[in-house]
Short mmCIF file of N, CA and C in Angstrom, two decimals:
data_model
loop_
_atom_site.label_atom_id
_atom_site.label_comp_id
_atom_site.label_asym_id
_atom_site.label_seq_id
_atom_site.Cartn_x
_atom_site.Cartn_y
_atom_site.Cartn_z
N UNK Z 13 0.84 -1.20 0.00
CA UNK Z 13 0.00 0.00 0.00
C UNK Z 13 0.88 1.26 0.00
N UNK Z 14 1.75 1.31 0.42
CA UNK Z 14 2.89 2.80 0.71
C UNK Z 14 3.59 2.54 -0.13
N UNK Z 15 3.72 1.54 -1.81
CA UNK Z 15 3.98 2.07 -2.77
C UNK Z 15 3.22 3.06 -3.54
N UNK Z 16 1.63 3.44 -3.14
CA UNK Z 16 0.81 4.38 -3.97
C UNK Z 16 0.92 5.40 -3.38
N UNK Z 17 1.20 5.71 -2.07
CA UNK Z 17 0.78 7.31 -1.72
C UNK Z 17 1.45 7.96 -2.33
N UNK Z 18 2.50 8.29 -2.73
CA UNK Z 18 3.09 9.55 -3.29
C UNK Z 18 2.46 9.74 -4.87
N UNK Z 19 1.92 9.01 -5.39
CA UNK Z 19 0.79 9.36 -6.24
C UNK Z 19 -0.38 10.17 -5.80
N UNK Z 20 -0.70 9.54 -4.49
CA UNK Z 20 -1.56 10.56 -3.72
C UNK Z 20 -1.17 11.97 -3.90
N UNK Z 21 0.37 12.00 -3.22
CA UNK Z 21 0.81 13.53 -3.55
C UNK Z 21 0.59 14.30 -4.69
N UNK Z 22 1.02 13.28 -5.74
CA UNK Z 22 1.00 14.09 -7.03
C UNK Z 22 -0.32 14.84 -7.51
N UNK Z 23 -1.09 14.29 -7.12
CA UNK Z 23 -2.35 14.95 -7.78
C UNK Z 23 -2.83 15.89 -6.74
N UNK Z 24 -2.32 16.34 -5.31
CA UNK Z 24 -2.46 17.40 -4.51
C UNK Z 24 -1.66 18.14 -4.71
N UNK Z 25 -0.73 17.88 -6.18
CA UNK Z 25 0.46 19.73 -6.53
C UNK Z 25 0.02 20.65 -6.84
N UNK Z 26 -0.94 20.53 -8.19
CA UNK Z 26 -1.70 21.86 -8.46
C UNK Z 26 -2.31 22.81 -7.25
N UNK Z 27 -2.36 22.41 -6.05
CA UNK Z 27 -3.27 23.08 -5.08
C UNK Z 27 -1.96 23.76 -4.41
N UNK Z 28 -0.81 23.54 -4.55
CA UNK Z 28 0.48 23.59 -3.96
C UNK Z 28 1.41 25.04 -4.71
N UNK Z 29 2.07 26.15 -3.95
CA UNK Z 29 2.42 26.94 -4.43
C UNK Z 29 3.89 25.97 -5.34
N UNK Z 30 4.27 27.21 -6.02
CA UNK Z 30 5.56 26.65 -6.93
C UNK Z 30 6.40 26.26 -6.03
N UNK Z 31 6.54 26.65 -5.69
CA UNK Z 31 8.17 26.39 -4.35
C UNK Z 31 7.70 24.84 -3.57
N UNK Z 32 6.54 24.80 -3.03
CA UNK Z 32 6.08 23.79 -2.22
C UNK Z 32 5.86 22.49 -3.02
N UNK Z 33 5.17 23.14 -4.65
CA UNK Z 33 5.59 22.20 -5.34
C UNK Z 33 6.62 21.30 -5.70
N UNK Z 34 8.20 22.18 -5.57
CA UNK Z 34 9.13 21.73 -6.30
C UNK Z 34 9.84 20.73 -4.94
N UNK Z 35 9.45 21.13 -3.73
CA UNK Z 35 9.85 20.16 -2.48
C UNK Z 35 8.92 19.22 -2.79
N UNK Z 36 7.54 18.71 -2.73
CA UNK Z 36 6.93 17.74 -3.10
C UNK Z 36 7.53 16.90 -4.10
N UNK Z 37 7.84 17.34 -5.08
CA UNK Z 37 8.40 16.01 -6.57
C UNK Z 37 9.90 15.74 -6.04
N UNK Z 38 10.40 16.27 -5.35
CA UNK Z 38 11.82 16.14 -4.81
C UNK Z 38 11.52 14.70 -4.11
N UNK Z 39 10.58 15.22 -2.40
CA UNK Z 39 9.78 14.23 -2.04
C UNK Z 39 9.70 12.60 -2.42
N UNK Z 40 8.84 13.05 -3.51
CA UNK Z 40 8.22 11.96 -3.77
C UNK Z 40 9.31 11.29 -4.99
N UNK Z 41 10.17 11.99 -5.38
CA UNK Z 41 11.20 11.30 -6.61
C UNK Z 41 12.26 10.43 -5.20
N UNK Z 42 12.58 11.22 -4.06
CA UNK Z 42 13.16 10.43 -2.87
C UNK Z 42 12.10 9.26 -2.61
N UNK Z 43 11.39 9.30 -2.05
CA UNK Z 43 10.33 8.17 -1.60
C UNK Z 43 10.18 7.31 -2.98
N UNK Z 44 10.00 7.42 -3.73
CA UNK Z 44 10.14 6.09 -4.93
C UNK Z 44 11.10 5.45 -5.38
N UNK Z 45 12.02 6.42 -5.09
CA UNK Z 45 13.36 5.21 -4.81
C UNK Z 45 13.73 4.64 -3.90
N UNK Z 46 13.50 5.18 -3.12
CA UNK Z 46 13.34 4.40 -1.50
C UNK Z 46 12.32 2.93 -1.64
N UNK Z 47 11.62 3.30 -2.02
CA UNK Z 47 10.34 2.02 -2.19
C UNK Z 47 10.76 1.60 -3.18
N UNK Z 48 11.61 1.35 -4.08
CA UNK Z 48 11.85 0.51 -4.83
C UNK Z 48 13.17 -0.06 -4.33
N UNK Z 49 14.04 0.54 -3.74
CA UNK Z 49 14.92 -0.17 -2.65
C UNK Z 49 14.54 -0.88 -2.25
N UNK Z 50 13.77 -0.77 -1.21
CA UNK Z 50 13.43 -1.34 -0.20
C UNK Z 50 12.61 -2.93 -0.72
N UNK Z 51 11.52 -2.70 -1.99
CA UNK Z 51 11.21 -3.90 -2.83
C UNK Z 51 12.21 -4.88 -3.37
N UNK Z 52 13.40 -4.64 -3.63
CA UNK Z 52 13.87 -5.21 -4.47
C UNK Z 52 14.68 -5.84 -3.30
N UNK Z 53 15.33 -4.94 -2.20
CA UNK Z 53 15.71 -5.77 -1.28
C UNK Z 53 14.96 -7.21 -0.57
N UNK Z 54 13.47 -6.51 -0.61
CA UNK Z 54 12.59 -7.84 0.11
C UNK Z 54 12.77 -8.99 -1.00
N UNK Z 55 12.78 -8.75 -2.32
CA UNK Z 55 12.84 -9.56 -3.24
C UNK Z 55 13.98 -10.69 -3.29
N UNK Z 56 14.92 -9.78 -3.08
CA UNK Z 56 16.50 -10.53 -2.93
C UNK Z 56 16.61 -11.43 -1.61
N UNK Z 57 15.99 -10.87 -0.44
CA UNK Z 57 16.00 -11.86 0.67
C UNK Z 57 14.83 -12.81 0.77
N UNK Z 58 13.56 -12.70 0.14
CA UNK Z 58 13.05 -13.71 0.17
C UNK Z 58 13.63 -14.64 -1.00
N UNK Z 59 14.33 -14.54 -2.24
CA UNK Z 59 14.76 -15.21 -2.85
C UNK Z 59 15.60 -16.41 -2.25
N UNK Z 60 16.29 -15.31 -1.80
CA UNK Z 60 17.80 -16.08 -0.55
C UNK Z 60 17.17 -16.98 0.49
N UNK Z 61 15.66 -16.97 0.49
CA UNK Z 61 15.19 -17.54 1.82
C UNK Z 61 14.38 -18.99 1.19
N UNK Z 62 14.01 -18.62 -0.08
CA UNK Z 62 13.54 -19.72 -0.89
C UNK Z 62 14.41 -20.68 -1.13
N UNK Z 63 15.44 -19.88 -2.08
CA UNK Z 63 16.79 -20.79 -2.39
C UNK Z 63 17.20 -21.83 -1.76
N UNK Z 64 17.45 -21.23 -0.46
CA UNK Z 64 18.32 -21.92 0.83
C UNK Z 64 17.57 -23.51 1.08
N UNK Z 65 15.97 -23.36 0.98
CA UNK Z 65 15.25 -24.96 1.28
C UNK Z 65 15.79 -25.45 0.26
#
């Protein structure tokens, strides 16, 4: 589920001055790589956890 919110964000920019805007996509360009870290890590250790049986 906390791979979608920052989509949430996105569509609350227009309501967002320019400046507040440009911290938001910063934001959310940080947080989606983070969450895709963090996926690919779970990926790699449950792999490693499959493997291992």
């Amino acid at each position: 589920m906390h791979l979608f919110w920052p989509f949430q964000l996105f569509f609350c920019l227009p309501l967002c001055t320019a400046e507040q805007r440009m911290t938001n996509i910063q934001h959310i360009v940080l947080f989606s790589q983070a969450n895709i870290l963090l996926y690919t890590a779970a990926c790699l250790i449950r792999d490693a956890h499959t493997g291992s049986r």
